[in-house]
Short mmCIF file of C-alpha atoms in Angstrom, two decimals:
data_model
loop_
_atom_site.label_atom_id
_atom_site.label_comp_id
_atom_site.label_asym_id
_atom_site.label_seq_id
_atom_site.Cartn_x
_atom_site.Cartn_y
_atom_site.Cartn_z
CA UNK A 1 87.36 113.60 69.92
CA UNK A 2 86.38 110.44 71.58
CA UNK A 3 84.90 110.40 74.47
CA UNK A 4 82.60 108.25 76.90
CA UNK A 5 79.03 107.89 76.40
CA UNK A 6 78.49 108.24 79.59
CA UNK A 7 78.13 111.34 81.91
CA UNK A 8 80.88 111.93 84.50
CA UNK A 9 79.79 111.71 88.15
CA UNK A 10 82.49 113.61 90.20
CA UNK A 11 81.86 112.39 94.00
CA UNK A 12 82.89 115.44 96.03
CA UNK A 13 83.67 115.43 100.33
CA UNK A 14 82.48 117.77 102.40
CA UNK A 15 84.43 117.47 105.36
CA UNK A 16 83.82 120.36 108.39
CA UNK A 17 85.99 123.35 108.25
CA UNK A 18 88.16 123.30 111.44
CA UNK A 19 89.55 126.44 111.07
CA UNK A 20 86.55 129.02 111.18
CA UNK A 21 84.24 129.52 114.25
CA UNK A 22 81.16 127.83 112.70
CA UNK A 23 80.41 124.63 113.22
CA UNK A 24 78.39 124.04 110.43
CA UNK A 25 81.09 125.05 107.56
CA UNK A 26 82.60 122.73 105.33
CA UNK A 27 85.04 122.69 102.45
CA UNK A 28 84.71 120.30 99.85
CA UNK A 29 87.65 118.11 98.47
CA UNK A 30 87.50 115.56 95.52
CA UNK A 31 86.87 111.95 96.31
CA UNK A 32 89.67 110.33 93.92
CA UNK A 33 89.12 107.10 92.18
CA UNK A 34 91.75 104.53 90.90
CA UNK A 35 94.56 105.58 89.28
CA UNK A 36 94.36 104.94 85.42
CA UNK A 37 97.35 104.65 83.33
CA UNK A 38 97.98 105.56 79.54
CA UNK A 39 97.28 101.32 78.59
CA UNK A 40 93.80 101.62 80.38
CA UNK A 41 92.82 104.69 78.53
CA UNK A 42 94.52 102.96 75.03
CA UNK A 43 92.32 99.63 76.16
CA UNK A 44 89.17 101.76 76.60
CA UNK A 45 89.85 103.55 73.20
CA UNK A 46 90.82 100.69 71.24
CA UNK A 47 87.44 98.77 72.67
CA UNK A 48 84.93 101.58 71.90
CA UNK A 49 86.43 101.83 67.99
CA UNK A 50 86.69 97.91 67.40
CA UNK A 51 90.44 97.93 67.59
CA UNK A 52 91.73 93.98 68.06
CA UNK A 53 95.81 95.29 69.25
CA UNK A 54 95.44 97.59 72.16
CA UNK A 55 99.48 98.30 72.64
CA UNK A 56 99.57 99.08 69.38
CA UNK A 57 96.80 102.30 70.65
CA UNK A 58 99.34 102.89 73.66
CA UNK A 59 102.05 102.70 71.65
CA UNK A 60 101.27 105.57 69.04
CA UNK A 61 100.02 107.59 71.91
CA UNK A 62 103.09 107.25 73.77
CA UNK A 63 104.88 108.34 71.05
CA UNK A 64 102.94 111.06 70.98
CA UNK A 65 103.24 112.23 74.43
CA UNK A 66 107.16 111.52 74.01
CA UNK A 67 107.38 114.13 71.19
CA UNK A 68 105.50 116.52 72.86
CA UNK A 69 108.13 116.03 75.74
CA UNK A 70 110.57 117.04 73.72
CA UNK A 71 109.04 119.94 72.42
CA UNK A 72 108.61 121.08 76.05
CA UNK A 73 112.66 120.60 76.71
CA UNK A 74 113.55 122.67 73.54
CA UNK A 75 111.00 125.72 75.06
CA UNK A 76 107.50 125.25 73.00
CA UNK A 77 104.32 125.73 74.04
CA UNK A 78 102.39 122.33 73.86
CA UNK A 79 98.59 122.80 73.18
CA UNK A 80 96.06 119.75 73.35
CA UNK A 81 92.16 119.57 74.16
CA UNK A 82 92.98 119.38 78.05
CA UNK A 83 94.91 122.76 77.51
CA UNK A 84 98.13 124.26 77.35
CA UNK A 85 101.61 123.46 78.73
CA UNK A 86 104.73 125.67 79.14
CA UNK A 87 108.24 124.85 80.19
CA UNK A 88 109.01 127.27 83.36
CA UNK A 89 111.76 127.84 85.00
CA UNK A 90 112.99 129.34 88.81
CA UNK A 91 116.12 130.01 90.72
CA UNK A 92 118.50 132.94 91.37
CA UNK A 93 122.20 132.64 89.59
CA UNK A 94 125.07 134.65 89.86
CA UNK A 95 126.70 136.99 86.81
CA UNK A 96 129.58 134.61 86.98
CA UNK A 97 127.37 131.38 86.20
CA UNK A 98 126.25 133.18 83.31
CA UNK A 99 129.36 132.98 81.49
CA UNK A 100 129.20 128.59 81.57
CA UNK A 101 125.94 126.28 81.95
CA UNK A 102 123.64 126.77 84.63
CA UNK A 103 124.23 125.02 88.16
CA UNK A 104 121.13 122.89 88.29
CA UNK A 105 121.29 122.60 92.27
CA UNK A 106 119.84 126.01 91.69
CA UNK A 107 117.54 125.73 89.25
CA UNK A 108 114.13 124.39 88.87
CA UNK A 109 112.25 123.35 85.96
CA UNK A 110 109.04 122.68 85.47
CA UNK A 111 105.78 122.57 83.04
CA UNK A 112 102.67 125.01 83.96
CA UNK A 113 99.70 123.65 82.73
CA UNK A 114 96.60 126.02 81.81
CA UNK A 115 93.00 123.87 81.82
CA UNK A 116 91.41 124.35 78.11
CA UNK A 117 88.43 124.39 76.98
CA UNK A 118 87.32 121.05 76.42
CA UNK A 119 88.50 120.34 79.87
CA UNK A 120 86.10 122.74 81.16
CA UNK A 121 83.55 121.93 79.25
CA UNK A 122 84.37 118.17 80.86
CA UNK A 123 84.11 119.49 84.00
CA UNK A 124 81.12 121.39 83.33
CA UNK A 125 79.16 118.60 82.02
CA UNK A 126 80.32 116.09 85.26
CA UNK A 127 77.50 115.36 87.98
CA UNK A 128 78.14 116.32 91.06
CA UNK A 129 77.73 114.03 94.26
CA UNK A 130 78.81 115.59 97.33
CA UNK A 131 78.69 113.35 100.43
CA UNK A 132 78.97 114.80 103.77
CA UNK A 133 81.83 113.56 106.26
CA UNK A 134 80.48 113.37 109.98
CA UNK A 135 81.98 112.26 113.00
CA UNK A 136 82.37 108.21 112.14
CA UNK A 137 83.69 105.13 114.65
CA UNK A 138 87.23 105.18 114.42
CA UNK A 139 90.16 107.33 112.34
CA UNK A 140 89.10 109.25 109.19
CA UNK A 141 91.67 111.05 106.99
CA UNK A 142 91.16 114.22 105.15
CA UNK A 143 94.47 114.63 103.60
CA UNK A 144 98.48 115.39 103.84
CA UNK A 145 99.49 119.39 103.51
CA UNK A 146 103.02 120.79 104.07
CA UNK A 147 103.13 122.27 107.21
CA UNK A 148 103.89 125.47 106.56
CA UNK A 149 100.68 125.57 104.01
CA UNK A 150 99.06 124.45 107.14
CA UNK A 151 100.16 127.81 108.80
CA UNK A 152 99.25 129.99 105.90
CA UNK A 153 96.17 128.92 106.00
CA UNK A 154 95.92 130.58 108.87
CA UNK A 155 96.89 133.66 108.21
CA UNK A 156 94.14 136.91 107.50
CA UNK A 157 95.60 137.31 103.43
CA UNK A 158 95.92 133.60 103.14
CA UNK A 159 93.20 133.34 99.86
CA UNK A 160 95.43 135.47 98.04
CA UNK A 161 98.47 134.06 98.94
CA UNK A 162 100.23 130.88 96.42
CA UNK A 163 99.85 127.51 97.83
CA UNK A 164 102.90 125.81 99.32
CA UNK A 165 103.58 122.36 97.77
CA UNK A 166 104.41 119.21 99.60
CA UNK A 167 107.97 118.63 99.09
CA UNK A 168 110.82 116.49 99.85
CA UNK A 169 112.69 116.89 103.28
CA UNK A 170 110.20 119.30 104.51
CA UNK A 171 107.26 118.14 107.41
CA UNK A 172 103.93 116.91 106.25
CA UNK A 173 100.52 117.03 108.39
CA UNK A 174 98.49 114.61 107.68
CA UNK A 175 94.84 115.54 108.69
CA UNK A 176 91.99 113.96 109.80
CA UNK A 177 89.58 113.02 112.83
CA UNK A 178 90.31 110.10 115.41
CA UNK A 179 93.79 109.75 114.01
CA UNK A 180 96.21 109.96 117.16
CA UNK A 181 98.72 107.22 116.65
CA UNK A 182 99.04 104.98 120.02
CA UNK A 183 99.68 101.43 120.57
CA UNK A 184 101.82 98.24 121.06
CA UNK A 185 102.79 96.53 117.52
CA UNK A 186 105.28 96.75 114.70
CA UNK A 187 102.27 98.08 112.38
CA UNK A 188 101.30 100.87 114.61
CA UNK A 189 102.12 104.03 112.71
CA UNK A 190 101.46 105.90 109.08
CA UNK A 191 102.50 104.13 106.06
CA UNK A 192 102.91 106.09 102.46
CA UNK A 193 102.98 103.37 99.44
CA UNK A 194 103.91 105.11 96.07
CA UNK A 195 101.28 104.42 93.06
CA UNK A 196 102.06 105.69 90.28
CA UNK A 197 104.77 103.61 88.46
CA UNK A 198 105.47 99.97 89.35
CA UNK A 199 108.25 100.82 91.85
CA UNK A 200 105.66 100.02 94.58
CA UNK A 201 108.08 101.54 97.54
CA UNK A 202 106.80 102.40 101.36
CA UNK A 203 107.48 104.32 103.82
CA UNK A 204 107.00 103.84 107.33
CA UNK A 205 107.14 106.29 110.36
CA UNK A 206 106.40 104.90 113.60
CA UNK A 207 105.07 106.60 116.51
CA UNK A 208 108.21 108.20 117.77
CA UNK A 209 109.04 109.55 114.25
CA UNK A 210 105.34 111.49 114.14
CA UNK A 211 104.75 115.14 115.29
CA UNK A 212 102.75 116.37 115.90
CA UNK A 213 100.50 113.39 116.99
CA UNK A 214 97.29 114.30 117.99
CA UNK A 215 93.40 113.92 117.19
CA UNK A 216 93.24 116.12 114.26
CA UNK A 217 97.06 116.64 113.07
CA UNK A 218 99.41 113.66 112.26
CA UNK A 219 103.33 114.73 111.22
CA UNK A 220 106.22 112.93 109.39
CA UNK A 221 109.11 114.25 107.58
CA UNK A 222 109.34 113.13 103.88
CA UNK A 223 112.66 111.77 103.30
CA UNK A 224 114.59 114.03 101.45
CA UNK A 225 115.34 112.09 98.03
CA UNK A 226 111.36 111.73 97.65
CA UNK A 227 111.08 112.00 94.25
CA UNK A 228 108.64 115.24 92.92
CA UNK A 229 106.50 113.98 90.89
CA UNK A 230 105.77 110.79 92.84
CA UNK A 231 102.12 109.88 94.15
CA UNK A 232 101.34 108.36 97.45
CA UNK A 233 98.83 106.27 99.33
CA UNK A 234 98.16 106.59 102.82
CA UNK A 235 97.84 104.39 105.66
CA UNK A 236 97.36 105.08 109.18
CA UNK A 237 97.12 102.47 112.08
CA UNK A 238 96.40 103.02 115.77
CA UNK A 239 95.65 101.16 118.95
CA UNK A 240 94.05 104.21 120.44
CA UNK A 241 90.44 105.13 120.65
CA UNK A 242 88.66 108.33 119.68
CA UNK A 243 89.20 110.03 122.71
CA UNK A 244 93.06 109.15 121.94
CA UNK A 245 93.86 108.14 125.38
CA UNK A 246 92.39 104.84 125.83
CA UNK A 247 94.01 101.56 124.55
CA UNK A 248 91.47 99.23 122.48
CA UNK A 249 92.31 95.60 122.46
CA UNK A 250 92.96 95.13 118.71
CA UNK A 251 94.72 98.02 116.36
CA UNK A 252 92.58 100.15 113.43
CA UNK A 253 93.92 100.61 109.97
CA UNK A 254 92.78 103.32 107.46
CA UNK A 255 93.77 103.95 104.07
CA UNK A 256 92.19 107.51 103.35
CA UNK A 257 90.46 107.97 100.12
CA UNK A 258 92.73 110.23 98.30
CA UNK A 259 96.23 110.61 97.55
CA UNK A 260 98.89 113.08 97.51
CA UNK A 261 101.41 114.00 95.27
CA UNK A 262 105.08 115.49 95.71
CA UNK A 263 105.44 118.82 94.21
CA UNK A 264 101.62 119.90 94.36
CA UNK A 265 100.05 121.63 96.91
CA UNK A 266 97.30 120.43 99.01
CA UNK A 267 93.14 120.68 99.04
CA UNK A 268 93.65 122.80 102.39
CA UNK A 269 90.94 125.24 102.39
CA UNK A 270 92.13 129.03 102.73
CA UNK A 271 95.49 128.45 101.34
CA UNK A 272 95.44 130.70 98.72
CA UNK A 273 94.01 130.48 94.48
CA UNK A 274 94.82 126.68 93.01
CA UNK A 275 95.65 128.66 89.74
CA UNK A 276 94.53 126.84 86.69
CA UNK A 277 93.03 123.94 88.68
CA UNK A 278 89.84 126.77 89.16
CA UNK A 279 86.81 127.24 86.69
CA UNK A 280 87.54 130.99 85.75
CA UNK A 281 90.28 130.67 83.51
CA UNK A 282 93.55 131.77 82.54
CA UNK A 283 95.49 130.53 85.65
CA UNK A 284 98.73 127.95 85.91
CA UNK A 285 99.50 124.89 88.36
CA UNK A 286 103.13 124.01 88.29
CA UNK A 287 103.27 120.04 87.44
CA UNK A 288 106.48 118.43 87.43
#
């Protein structure tokens, strides 16, 4: 297996827990880095084994990944050193649909993917930097979390309870400190800019399409035809200061550190078991 020489440094956040009655709890979140696609990996591979034709490393891989997509669709089990994948599927049909093909409005298929081995052992192996998030001039953002994962969270069973994914149509809170959107200016608002792909498609929601809109909690509806899947950056600008009342003469822009993804639930602390994103095995995280 070919790997890096290197060891893995995974930079973790610890940003303060707002939802117990200490105010020295945090929760920890992963501080992601760029987003590397299947030629930077086939680059890096064909580099370390003295390979001249990089695309030519992408392009067997692809080919490989392809196949193994079409063993998913035709209902095998997929197994590789980062673990296994499964084809799932959910919805409720009637005796009647039975008889033709499925309605797909009612369906929905996914893969479940459990970690393997060698991906724990990965993770095992990885350094761990945790860097502490205090109170900073200006906005700081935490992360996006359906709003209803947002109330879970909340609730007195919410560790054992399954974490709600951000989807399509439904609201997302974006979280943070500072972040109360306020001002005069075309750019003052939250912009989402989609990564992975080449597409390179925004959205922007302007103050009056945010709730709710205060220090801690910023809200926009994702546009129903969002594609699951889809991975988005996030951008938040504001004209108001950290008191979120007064009106500084030029606007702040923040991009926060992570991204989120359609169709995967958030980093929200108490909102239930992250299935087989944990370290003690066996579990499954719906990817679609």
């Amino acid at each position: 297996m070919g790997k890096n020489s290197q060891r893995a440094k995974l930079s973790l956040k610890a940003i303060p827990h707002e939802l117990t009655e200490r105010k020295d709890d945090y929760y920890l979140n992963v501080k992601t880095q760029r987003q590397l696609t299947l030629d930077d990996l086939a680059a890096e591979v064909a580099a370390t084994h003295g390979h001249q034709n990089a695309s030519e490393v992408a392009m067997l891989t692809r080919e490989v990944l392809e196949l193994a997509n079409w063993y998913l669709s035709n209902g095998f089990t997929v197994t590789t050193p980062q673990g296994s994948f499964r084809t799932t599927v959910q919805g409720v049909v009637l005796e009647t649909d039975i008889a033709s093909a499925p309605n797909r409005d009612k369906l929905k298929l996914n893969v479940a993917y459990t970690m393997g081995e060698d991906m724990r052992q990965a993770l095992d192996d990885a350094e761990l930097d945790v860097e502490i998030i205090k109170s900073a001039v200006g906005p700081q953002l935490f992360g996006v979390a359906d709003a209803r994962q947002l109330e879970q969270s909340k609730l007195p069973d919410a560790d054992t309870r399954a974490p709600i994914p951000v989807e399509a149509g439904q609201t997302c809170i974006l979280r943070g400190r500072n972040i109360k959107v306020g001002g005069e200016g075309a750019e003052i608002g939250v912009t989402l800019r989609r990564t992975d792909g080449s597409s390179g498609t925004t959205l922007f929601f302007p103050q009056s399409k945010l709730y709710p809109n205060t220090p801690t909690q910023v809200g926009f509806v994702l546009p129903a035809d969002t594609e699951t899947g889809s991975t988005w950056e996030v951008t938040l600008c504001t004209q108001l200061g950290s008191n979120g009342s007064k009106l500084l003469k030029e606007p702040r822009t923040v991009v926060m550190d992570s991204t989120f993804t359609v169709g995967e639930a958030s980093e929200t602390p108490g909102g239930g078991s992250q299935g087989g994103q944990g370290g003690d095995g066996g579990g499954e995280d719906p990817m679609s």
